[in-house]
Amino acid sequence: MGKEQKKMALGATSFVFLFILTCLYAALFTSNLTPFESWKQKLSDWRGIHNKKADRTIEINESVKLLLRRLVRGEDRIKLDTTGFSCHTDLHSELCLVNKPVRIDNSGLTIYVPSSQSYVNRTLKPYANRDDGTAMSRVSPVKIVNGDVNAPACRITHDAPAVVFSSGGFTGNVFHEINEVIIPLFITTRHFRSRLKFLITDYKPWWVSKYSKVLTHLSHYEAINPAANGNAVHCFPGAVIGLVYHGKLALNATDIPGGYSAFDFKHFLRESYNLKIKNVSEIKREKPILILISRKKSRVVSNENEIVVMMEELGFEVVVTRPNRMSNLNKFAALVNSCSVLVGAHGAGLTNQVFLPDGAVMVQVVPLGLEWASTNYYGAPTKEMGVQYLEYKIEPEESSLMQTYGRDHPVITDPASVFAKGYYAARAVYIDAQNLKINVKRFKETVVQAKELIGRSSPLN
């Protein structure tokens, strides 16, 4: 009985094998094509697909050219159109554009730009603070080789242009992060509608994580860390090396492709961080939230507790915020977006005004000797950001420098003479060595004014 079952199983297996073989024969030999011709047809089909991909690359390159040329004007644009390569340099930043295929060798941060013209070597540090030697000493140089050279072979090919910039410099300070990287990145890339890839030199994982919502809203692709695959050669249909910079927290709409303004930048941040409140009038609370930025190293307010009590007596819900709380930008942006008044002594924390709803008020406490910096770094940008602005300028008696130097010392009577000795000499005195004891009664008048302003605020039409 067992032998008969084995014979039946063997017969069934043979039948199935013959059936499959018959089907294969019919597919290969009953058509008008021989097996060799069938193989040639498949190869032809593959080549057709490949050619379509090549056509698509050409089409993308034409689109890249149109987007890239919008970043430059005048002679720079003419040079880009005629040679495919152009660079622009100003006081703060340096920008180079390539509107033809480029190869980027990660191992030496070298960018190869093919050209029939004579060989040109150029070094660029892709960070928007080139007039500050200390910042630039923390930025790795990128080498651009333009000419008829034997470039290394591609290992990874991309169908979107590269944007090369550094997360070095003064990152770690929120003002410099927003001012010298995030806003310039928005100015430079927003009009590409996310059809580009970031290659970040001096790659800092914590920085990429901190600003991941911004990066993913400006590019559909994961950022490239050249140090992670140092031997790879990436090929792109074009490139932007460096970022466009307009000044302290500034966006000049007339000089930005697409005409994006500071209002557009704030809308972009609201979208990126999913912030709910556009105008302060939308906040319906019995006690409006006031965020007080607390400092612990310099420009410390020694009588902070008295200030908090005064603010609470005026009807505010006071949230005292320290630097560690600001490190989680996803959560802190939402907190700032829910507040009506932001208060702090001159310092990087005031950069968070970019998350305030329109019509909110920022109050800057201006330490001795820092009037110009306070106005130009944080005061002037508020109007463009749709934020109302108040200053509280301290008296000499409210500064610790009075006790250190005495009333008649030039540090108190003539700050300009101290600044004449150089930025770092002045910084050591007015930024690093100055603390505050605010006159609560006098400061109360400014806080009352802030509350009146938010009461009169209404949505902009």
Tab-separated table of C-alpha atoms in Angstrom:
chain	number	residue	atom	x	y	z
A	1	MET	CA	0.000	0.000	0.000
A	2	GLY	CA	2.851	2.407	0.797
A	3	LYS	CA	4.549	1.782	-2.549
A	4	GLU	CA	1.355	2.577	-4.467
A	5	GLN	CA	0.981	5.943	-2.624
A	6	LYS	CA	4.600	6.856	-3.476
A	7	LYS	CA	4.009	6.054	-7.152
A	8	MET	CA	0.861	8.219	-7.198
A	9	ALA	CA	2.702	11.146	-5.564
A	10	LEU	CA	5.586	10.841	-8.023
A	11	GLY	CA	3.174	10.786	-10.939
A	12	ALA	CA	1.384	13.921	-9.720
A	13	THR	CA	4.690	15.771	-9.303
A	14	SER	CA	5.778	14.825	-12.807
A	15	PHE	CA	2.471	16.055	-14.219
A	16	VAL	CA	2.804	19.448	-12.526
A	17	PHE	CA	6.393	19.804	-13.782
A	18	LEU	CA	5.368	18.991	-17.357
A	19	PHE	CA	2.481	21.465	-17.170
A	20	ILE	CA	4.790	24.306	-16.052
A	21	LEU	CA	7.337	23.407	-18.736
A	22	THR	CA	4.597	23.484	-21.402
A	23	CYS	CA	3.477	26.972	-20.253
A	24	LEU	CA	7.028	28.294	-20.398
A	25	TYR	CA	7.532	26.852	-23.874
A	26	ALA	CA	4.330	28.461	-25.109
A	27	ALA	CA	5.371	31.844	-23.677
A	28	LEU	CA	8.812	31.737	-25.261
A	29	PHE	CA	8.393	29.848	-28.550
A	30	THR	CA	4.825	30.212	-29.786
A	31	SER	CA	5.224	33.953	-30.403
A	32	ASN	CA	6.892	35.375	-33.482
A	33	LEU	CA	10.020	36.090	-31.439
A	34	THR	CA	12.896	33.699	-30.863
A	35	PRO	CA	14.231	33.474	-27.299
A	36	PHE	CA	17.141	35.719	-28.315
A	37	GLU	CA	14.791	38.229	-29.942
A	38	SER	CA	12.576	38.127	-26.842
A	39	TRP	CA	15.620	38.956	-24.711
A	40	LYS	CA	16.518	41.805	-27.086
A	41	GLN	CA	12.960	43.138	-26.771
A	42	LYS	CA	13.229	43.147	-22.987
A	43	LEU	CA	16.572	44.977	-23.231
A	44	SER	CA	14.995	47.517	-25.569
A	45	ASP	CA	12.133	48.062	-23.124
A	46	TRP	CA	14.651	48.610	-20.312
A	47	ARG	CA	16.571	51.114	-22.432
A	48	GLY	CA	13.322	52.935	-23.128
A	49	ILE	CA	12.674	53.263	-19.429
A	50	HIS	CA	16.277	54.397	-18.929
A	51	ASN	CA	15.942	57.004	-21.690
A	52	LYS	CA	12.758	58.315	-20.145
A	53	LYS	CA	14.640	58.722	-16.888
A	54	ALA	CA	17.388	60.618	-18.734
A	55	ASP	CA	14.778	62.892	-20.299
A	56	ARG	CA	13.330	63.495	-16.854
A	57	THR	CA	16.783	64.520	-15.590
A	58	ILE	CA	17.091	67.081	-18.385
A	59	GLU	CA	13.658	68.435	-17.538
A	60	ILE	CA	14.566	68.723	-13.854
A	61	ASN	CA	17.758	70.541	-14.751
A	62	GLU	CA	15.820	73.151	-16.735
A	63	SER	CA	13.548	73.690	-13.744
A	64	VAL	CA	16.583	73.950	-11.465
A	65	LYS	CA	18.060	76.653	-13.690
A	66	LEU	CA	14.957	78.804	-13.384
A	67	LEU	CA	14.874	78.440	-9.596
A	68	LEU	CA	18.585	79.056	-9.122
A	69	ARG	CA	18.775	82.191	-11.279
A	70	ARG	CA	16.160	83.868	-9.064
A	71	LEU	CA	18.728	84.005	-6.265
A	72	VAL	CA	20.991	86.445	-8.119
A	73	ARG	CA	20.626	89.605	-10.203
A	74	GLY	CA	22.602	91.757	-12.620
A	75	GLU	CA	26.081	90.577	-13.547
A	76	ASP	CA	25.842	87.577	-11.216
A	77	ARG	CA	22.750	86.319	-13.050
A	78	ILE	CA	24.314	86.917	-16.471
A	79	LYS	CA	27.390	84.934	-15.440
A	80	LEU	CA	25.241	82.088	-14.111
A	81	ASP	CA	23.260	81.964	-17.372
A	82	THR	CA	26.344	82.016	-19.592
A	83	THR	CA	28.781	79.823	-17.652
A	84	GLY	CA	26.554	77.804	-15.315
A	85	PHE	CA	28.516	79.009	-12.273
A	86	SER	CA	28.360	82.267	-10.312
A	87	CYS	CA	29.330	83.545	-6.858
A	88	HIS	CA	28.174	86.571	-4.883
A	89	THR	CA	29.978	87.975	-1.843
A	90	ASP	CA	28.919	90.689	0.596
A	91	LEU	CA	29.882	91.749	4.123
A	92	HIS	CA	28.062	88.927	5.906
A	93	SER	CA	27.829	85.979	3.532
A	94	GLU	CA	29.069	84.277	0.404
A	95	LEU	CA	26.883	82.379	-2.045
A	96	CYS	CA	27.825	80.251	-5.067
A	97	LEU	CA	25.352	78.783	-7.556
A	98	VAL	CA	25.735	75.977	-10.082
A	99	ASN	CA	22.982	75.329	-12.632
A	100	LYS	CA	24.534	72.197	-14.159
A	101	PRO	CA	25.466	68.757	-12.795
A	102	VAL	CA	27.956	68.816	-9.930
A	103	ARG	CA	29.829	66.186	-7.953
A	104	ILE	CA	30.388	66.575	-4.223
A	105	ASP	CA	33.169	64.489	-2.687
A	106	ASN	CA	32.365	64.145	1.007
A	107	SER	CA	35.868	63.039	1.969
A	108	GLY	CA	37.383	66.478	1.384
A	109	LEU	CA	34.234	68.592	1.146
A	110	THR	CA	35.141	69.264	-2.473
A	111	ILE	CA	32.588	70.336	-5.093
A	112	TYR	CA	33.476	69.652	-8.724
A	113	VAL	CA	31.875	71.971	-11.286
A	114	PRO	CA	32.482	70.822	-14.880
A	115	SER	CA	33.552	73.566	-17.261
A	116	SER	CA	35.494	74.075	-20.496
A	117	GLN	CA	36.982	77.235	-19.021
A	118	SER	CA	40.324	77.515	-17.280
A	119	TYR	CA	40.763	75.734	-13.947
A	120	VAL	CA	39.641	77.795	-10.931
A	121	ASN	CA	39.929	76.858	-7.258
A	122	ARG	CA	37.722	78.603	-4.678
A	123	THR	CA	37.249	78.092	-0.942
A	124	LEU	CA	34.031	79.082	0.795
A	125	LYS	CA	32.708	78.778	4.352
A	126	PRO	CA	28.921	78.295	4.018
A	127	TYR	CA	27.770	80.283	7.063
A	128	ALA	CA	26.138	83.725	7.183
A	129	ASN	CA	28.479	85.555	9.526
A	130	ARG	CA	31.689	85.841	7.522
A	131	ASP	CA	32.635	89.193	9.108
A	132	ASP	CA	33.015	87.497	12.526
A	133	GLY	CA	36.329	85.693	12.748
A	134	THR	CA	35.356	83.748	15.876
A	135	ALA	CA	32.218	82.340	14.285
A	136	MET	CA	33.987	81.474	11.044
A	137	SER	CA	36.795	79.682	12.857
A	138	ARG	CA	34.155	77.089	13.775
A	139	VAL	CA	33.039	76.572	10.167
A	140	SER	CA	34.699	74.029	7.878
A	141	PRO	CA	35.723	75.309	4.430
A	142	VAL	CA	34.223	73.875	1.256
A	143	LYS	CA	36.484	73.661	-1.777
A	144	ILE	CA	34.982	74.411	-5.205
A	145	VAL	CA	36.888	73.154	-8.247
A	146	ASN	CA	35.600	74.780	-11.435
A	147	GLY	CA	37.094	73.671	-14.752
A	148	ASP	CA	38.029	70.746	-16.963
A	149	VAL	CA	39.190	68.347	-14.278
A	150	ASN	CA	39.055	64.602	-13.744
A	151	ALA	CA	36.291	64.457	-11.131
A	152	PRO	CA	35.716	61.261	-9.121
A	153	ALA	CA	32.957	58.903	-10.238
A	154	CYS	CA	29.449	59.201	-8.795
A	155	ARG	CA	28.418	56.715	-6.144
A	156	ILE	CA	25.061	58.266	-5.249
A	157	THR	CA	22.969	60.187	-7.790
A	158	HIS	CA	20.204	62.606	-6.797
A	159	ASP	CA	17.485	64.178	-8.927
A	160	ALA	CA	17.152	67.336	-6.795
A	161	PRO	CA	19.691	70.170	-6.340
A	162	ALA	CA	21.923	70.339	-3.271
A	163	VAL	CA	21.984	73.166	-0.750
A	164	VAL	CA	25.271	73.152	1.159
A	165	PHE	CA	25.407	75.026	4.469
A	166	SER	CA	27.051	74.712	7.876
A	167	SER	CA	25.542	74.116	11.299
A	168	GLY	CA	28.801	75.294	12.882
A	169	GLY	CA	29.544	78.898	13.781
A	170	PHE	CA	27.621	80.189	16.789
A	171	THR	CA	24.953	77.477	16.838
A	172	GLY	CA	24.142	76.693	20.444
A	173	ASN	CA	22.852	80.249	20.847
A	174	VAL	CA	19.229	80.577	19.682
A	175	PHE	CA	19.747	84.082	18.273
A	176	HIS	CA	22.576	82.955	16.017
A	177	GLU	CA	20.738	79.752	15.081
A	178	ILE	CA	17.684	81.690	13.873
A	179	ASN	CA	19.558	84.723	12.547
A	180	GLU	CA	22.415	83.043	10.701
A	181	VAL	CA	20.973	79.695	9.667
A	182	ILE	CA	17.175	79.349	9.861
A	183	ILE	CA	16.116	82.700	8.354
A	184	PRO	CA	18.845	82.591	5.652
A	185	LEU	CA	17.801	79.003	4.884
A	186	PHE	CA	14.187	80.139	4.463
A	187	ILE	CA	15.216	83.084	2.261
A	188	THR	CA	17.409	80.879	0.070
A	189	THR	CA	15.235	77.789	-0.332
A	190	ARG	CA	11.549	78.502	0.236
A	191	HIS	CA	10.811	79.101	-3.452
A	192	PHE	CA	12.126	75.631	-4.318
A	193	ARG	CA	8.985	74.183	-2.702
A	194	SER	CA	10.969	71.479	-0.885
A	195	ARG	CA	12.441	70.045	-4.110
A	196	LEU	CA	16.045	70.106	-2.876
A	197	LYS	CA	18.405	68.252	-0.587
A	198	PHE	CA	20.377	69.695	2.313
A	199	LEU	CA	24.025	68.740	2.721
A	200	ILE	CA	24.999	70.039	6.159
A	201	THR	CA	28.677	70.528	6.923
A	202	ASP	CA	29.849	70.594	10.564
A	203	TYR	CA	26.825	68.344	11.087
A	204	LYS	CA	25.495	68.442	14.655
A	205	PRO	CA	22.849	65.790	15.348
A	206	TRP	CA	21.368	67.768	18.249
A	207	TRP	CA	20.947	70.841	16.027
A	208	VAL	CA	19.323	68.849	13.213
A	209	SER	CA	16.974	67.292	15.775
A	210	LYS	CA	16.153	70.659	17.351
A	211	TYR	CA	15.172	72.201	14.010
A	212	SER	CA	13.827	69.043	12.374
A	213	LYS	CA	10.378	70.582	11.843
A	214	VAL	CA	11.892	73.493	9.931
A	215	LEU	CA	14.200	71.275	7.853
A	216	THR	CA	11.449	68.829	6.878
A	217	HIS	CA	9.166	71.703	5.812
A	218	LEU	CA	11.859	73.115	3.524
A	219	SER	CA	12.993	69.793	2.022
A	220	HIS	CA	11.188	66.538	1.251
A	221	TYR	CA	14.426	64.621	1.801
A	222	GLU	CA	16.539	63.565	4.762
A	223	ALA	CA	19.501	65.868	5.339
A	224	ILE	CA	22.894	64.507	4.282
A	225	ASN	CA	25.703	64.317	6.820
A	226	PRO	CA	28.949	64.226	4.793
A	227	ALA	CA	30.869	62.848	7.760
A	228	ALA	CA	28.567	59.800	7.936
A	229	ASN	CA	29.723	58.443	4.563
A	230	GLY	CA	32.997	60.239	4.031
A	231	ASN	CA	34.111	58.290	0.958
A	232	ALA	CA	30.886	58.814	-0.995
A	233	VAL	CA	30.661	61.055	-4.044
A	234	HIS	CA	27.196	62.551	-4.482
A	235	CYS	CA	25.997	63.848	-7.849
A	236	PHE	CA	23.343	66.554	-8.130
A	237	PRO	CA	21.717	68.382	-11.066
A	238	GLY	CA	22.736	71.723	-9.528
A	239	ALA	CA	23.777	73.288	-6.245
A	240	VAL	CA	23.576	76.247	-3.887
A	241	ILE	CA	26.648	76.650	-1.685
A	242	GLY	CA	26.070	79.068	1.203
A	243	LEU	CA	22.959	81.014	2.228
A	244	VAL	CA	21.510	84.458	1.512
A	245	TYR	CA	21.585	86.853	4.505
A	246	HIS	CA	19.663	90.129	4.923
A	247	GLY	CA	20.661	91.348	8.406
A	248	LYS	CA	19.604	90.946	12.035
A	249	LEU	CA	16.449	88.773	12.006
A	250	ALA	CA	15.681	90.473	8.675
A	251	LEU	CA	13.831	89.409	5.537
A	252	ASN	CA	13.762	91.965	2.708
A	253	ALA	CA	10.770	90.845	0.647
A	254	THR	CA	11.882	92.711	-2.494
A	255	ASP	CA	15.144	90.731	-2.532
A	256	ILE	CA	13.624	87.286	-1.907
A	257	PRO	CA	12.425	84.964	-4.686
A	258	GLY	CA	8.656	84.837	-4.314
A	259	GLY	CA	8.647	88.067	-2.302
A	260	TYR	CA	8.429	86.310	1.056
A	261	SER	CA	8.232	88.681	4.030
A	262	ALA	CA	8.696	88.399	7.783
A	263	PHE	CA	4.943	87.703	8.012
A	264	ASP	CA	5.406	84.814	5.581
A	265	PHE	CA	8.280	83.504	7.686
A	266	LYS	CA	6.100	83.585	10.810
A	267	HIS	CA	3.324	81.791	8.920
A	268	PHE	CA	5.881	79.192	7.868
A	269	LEU	CA	6.893	78.688	11.524
A	270	ARG	CA	3.256	78.372	12.596
A	271	GLU	CA	2.778	75.732	9.916
A	272	SER	CA	6.015	73.904	10.775
A	273	TYR	CA	5.333	73.772	14.514
A	274	ASN	CA	1.567	73.438	14.172
A	275	LEU	CA	0.990	76.611	16.203
A	276	LYS	CA	-2.681	77.398	16.651
A	277	ILE	CA	-2.828	81.112	17.492
A	278	LYS	CA	-2.327	83.680	14.756
A	279	ASN	CA	-3.379	86.859	16.601
A	280	VAL	CA	-3.223	87.647	20.316
A	281	SER	CA	-6.917	88.619	20.217
A	282	GLU	CA	-7.733	84.908	19.746
A	283	ILE	CA	-6.429	84.155	23.252
A	284	LYS	CA	-9.431	83.989	25.556
A	285	ARG	CA	-8.089	83.798	29.095
A	286	GLU	CA	-9.040	85.527	32.318
A	287	LYS	CA	-5.341	86.036	33.012
A	288	PRO	CA	-3.114	86.596	29.961
A	289	ILE	CA	0.156	84.663	30.002
A	290	LEU	CA	3.358	86.656	30.442
A	291	ILE	CA	6.639	84.821	29.869
A	292	LEU	CA	9.591	86.173	31.828
A	293	ILE	CA	12.949	84.995	30.500
A	294	SER	CA	15.192	84.332	33.471
A	295	ARG	CA	18.971	84.613	33.096
A	296	LYS	CA	21.486	82.843	35.343
A	297	LYS	CA	24.967	83.789	34.079
A	298	SER	CA	24.959	87.471	33.081
A	299	ARG	CA	22.419	90.277	32.947
A	300	VAL	CA	20.773	88.479	35.851
A	301	VAL	CA	17.849	90.286	37.494
A	302	SER	CA	18.648	89.940	41.185
A	303	ASN	CA	15.169	90.991	42.363
A	304	GLU	CA	13.310	88.737	39.914
A	305	ASN	CA	10.903	87.486	42.583
A	306	GLU	CA	9.722	91.028	43.289
A	307	ILE	CA	9.173	91.572	39.570
A	308	VAL	CA	7.068	88.387	39.346
A	309	VAL	CA	4.882	89.452	42.270
A	310	MET	CA	4.272	92.854	40.671
A	311	MET	CA	3.285	91.246	37.348
A	312	GLU	CA	0.916	88.822	39.040
A	313	GLU	CA	-0.727	91.693	40.947
A	314	LEU	CA	-1.385	93.337	37.560
A	315	GLY	CA	-3.388	90.292	36.507
A	316	PHE	CA	-0.863	88.232	34.530
A	317	GLU	CA	-0.202	84.510	34.761
A	318	VAL	CA	3.588	84.664	34.904
A	319	VAL	CA	5.664	81.822	33.467
A	320	VAL	CA	9.343	82.115	34.421
A	321	THR	CA	11.423	80.442	31.728
A	322	ARG	CA	15.057	79.380	31.954
A	323	PRO	CA	17.409	78.215	29.150
A	324	ASN	CA	16.894	74.485	29.794
A	325	ARG	CA	13.184	74.875	29.090
A	326	MET	CA	13.911	76.618	25.780
A	327	SER	CA	16.036	73.726	24.511
A	328	ASN	CA	12.936	71.702	23.556
A	329	LEU	CA	11.857	74.008	20.769
A	330	ASN	CA	8.791	71.981	19.801
A	331	LYS	CA	7.206	72.524	23.218
A	332	PHE	CA	8.584	75.995	23.855
A	333	ALA	CA	7.335	77.372	20.523
A	334	ALA	CA	3.794	76.333	21.494
A	335	LEU	CA	4.163	78.018	24.893
A	336	VAL	CA	5.367	81.298	23.356
A	337	ASN	CA	2.542	81.142	20.813
A	338	SER	CA	0.033	81.031	23.679
A	339	CYS	CA	1.421	84.055	25.525
A	340	SER	CA	0.480	87.718	25.223
A	341	VAL	CA	3.633	89.363	26.597
A	342	LEU	CA	7.290	88.298	26.416
A	343	VAL	CA	9.685	90.026	28.850
A	344	GLY	CA	13.438	89.713	29.203
A	345	ALA	CA	16.746	91.488	29.531
A	346	HIS	CA	18.718	91.931	26.299
A	347	GLY	CA	19.813	88.477	25.193
A	348	ALA	CA	19.276	85.530	22.872
A	349	GLY	CA	16.050	84.406	24.545
A	350	LEU	CA	14.227	87.374	22.992
A	351	THR	CA	14.695	85.729	19.590
A	352	ASN	CA	11.659	83.636	20.514
A	353	GLN	CA	9.549	86.620	19.455
A	354	VAL	CA	9.320	84.773	16.115
A	355	PHE	CA	6.778	82.420	17.743
A	356	LEU	CA	4.617	85.147	19.295
A	357	PRO	CA	1.129	85.638	17.872
A	358	ASP	CA	0.582	88.835	15.903
A	359	GLY	CA	-0.271	91.751	18.185
A	360	ALA	CA	1.567	90.320	21.194
A	361	VAL	CA	3.981	92.576	23.083
A	362	MET	CA	7.684	92.112	23.684
A	363	VAL	CA	9.282	94.112	26.506
A	364	GLN	CA	13.069	94.348	26.385
A	365	VAL	CA	14.966	95.416	29.478
A	366	VAL	CA	17.929	97.399	28.119
A	367	PRO	CA	21.094	97.177	30.258
A	368	LEU	CA	23.602	100.010	30.508
A	369	GLY	CA	25.690	100.479	27.367
A	370	LEU	CA	23.565	98.111	25.232
A	371	GLU	CA	21.084	100.582	23.731
A	372	TRP	CA	22.244	100.150	20.119
A	373	ALA	CA	22.467	96.362	20.301
A	374	SER	CA	19.070	96.087	21.995
A	375	THR	CA	17.325	98.190	19.366
A	376	ASN	CA	19.014	96.656	16.316
A	377	TYR	CA	19.131	93.001	17.353
A	378	TYR	CA	15.683	92.591	18.878
A	379	GLY	CA	13.718	95.854	18.831
A	380	ALA	CA	13.753	96.766	15.134
A	381	PRO	CA	12.681	93.327	13.825
A	382	THR	CA	9.514	93.245	15.961
A	383	LYS	CA	7.532	95.549	13.661
A	384	GLU	CA	8.164	93.320	10.655
A	385	MET	CA	7.221	90.317	12.777
A	386	GLY	CA	3.862	91.870	13.696
A	387	VAL	CA	4.880	92.220	17.357
A	388	GLN	CA	4.403	95.348	19.486
A	389	TYR	CA	7.563	96.527	21.198
A	390	LEU	CA	8.417	98.325	24.436
A	391	GLU	CA	11.781	99.139	25.995
A	392	TYR	CA	12.697	99.609	29.606
A	393	LYS	CA	16.085	101.354	29.778
A	394	ILE	CA	17.690	100.944	33.179
A	395	GLU	CA	19.246	103.781	35.123
A	396	PRO	CA	22.889	103.514	36.256
A	397	GLU	CA	21.663	102.767	39.777
A	398	GLU	CA	19.977	99.604	38.474
A	399	SER	CA	23.237	98.194	37.076
A	400	SER	CA	25.837	96.226	39.029
A	401	LEU	CA	28.478	98.199	37.087
A	402	MET	CA	27.692	101.212	39.290
A	403	GLN	CA	28.940	99.357	42.351
A	404	THR	CA	31.939	97.950	40.453
A	405	TYR	CA	33.232	101.173	38.845
A	406	GLY	CA	31.544	104.093	40.626
A	407	ARG	CA	29.278	106.791	39.170
A	408	ASP	CA	32.014	108.896	37.557
A	409	HIS	CA	33.845	106.117	35.727
A	410	PRO	CA	33.757	106.172	31.861
A	411	VAL	CA	32.044	102.749	31.957
A	412	ILE	CA	29.041	104.595	33.437
A	413	THR	CA	29.340	108.064	31.938
A	414	ASP	CA	30.811	107.307	28.491
A	415	PRO	CA	30.110	103.759	27.201
A	416	ALA	CA	31.182	104.848	23.693
A	417	SER	CA	34.749	105.226	24.941
A	418	VAL	CA	34.688	101.598	26.089
A	419	PHE	CA	33.316	100.378	22.756
A	420	ALA	CA	36.082	102.346	21.026
A	421	LYS	CA	38.505	99.816	22.500
A	422	GLY	CA	36.863	97.070	20.460
A	423	TYR	CA	33.859	94.773	20.600
A	424	TYR	CA	35.398	92.179	22.898
A	425	ALA	CA	36.576	94.783	25.412
A	426	ALA	CA	33.055	96.233	25.571
A	427	ARG	CA	31.454	92.799	25.662
A	428	ALA	CA	33.515	91.808	28.697
A	429	VAL	CA	32.032	94.779	30.593
A	430	TYR	CA	28.467	95.334	29.410
A	431	ILE	CA	27.414	91.838	28.344
A	432	ASP	CA	29.413	89.416	30.481
A	433	ALA	CA	29.914	91.356	33.737
A	434	GLN	CA	26.668	93.281	34.157
A	435	ASN	CA	23.720	92.273	36.334
A	436	LEU	CA	20.543	94.189	37.129
A	437	LYS	CA	18.389	95.209	40.067
A	438	ILE	CA	15.286	96.720	38.504
A	439	ASN	CA	13.340	99.579	40.041
A	440	VAL	CA	10.030	97.737	40.487
A	441	LYS	CA	7.909	100.876	40.750
A	442	ARG	CA	9.319	102.387	37.558
A	443	PHE	CA	9.232	99.104	35.642
A	444	LYS	CA	5.582	98.617	36.634
A	445	GLU	CA	4.632	101.524	34.345
A	446	THR	CA	6.061	99.647	31.346
A	447	VAL	CA	4.250	96.409	32.245
A	448	VAL	CA	0.951	98.322	32.609
A	449	GLN	CA	1.525	99.796	29.150
A	450	ALA	CA	2.093	96.309	27.751
A	451	LYS	CA	-1.214	95.115	29.192
A	452	GLU	CA	-3.041	98.066	27.660
A	453	LEU	CA	-1.509	97.307	24.251
A	454	ILE	CA	-2.701	93.696	24.181
A	455	GLY	CA	-6.154	94.869	25.239
A	456	ARG	CA	-6.308	97.061	22.141
A	457	SER	CA	-4.865	94.486	19.778
A	458	SER	CA	-7.058	93.206	16.934
A	459	PRO	CA	-6.503	90.893	13.961
A	460	LEU	CA	-4.821	92.435	10.933
A	461	ASN	CA	-6.884	92.532	7.765
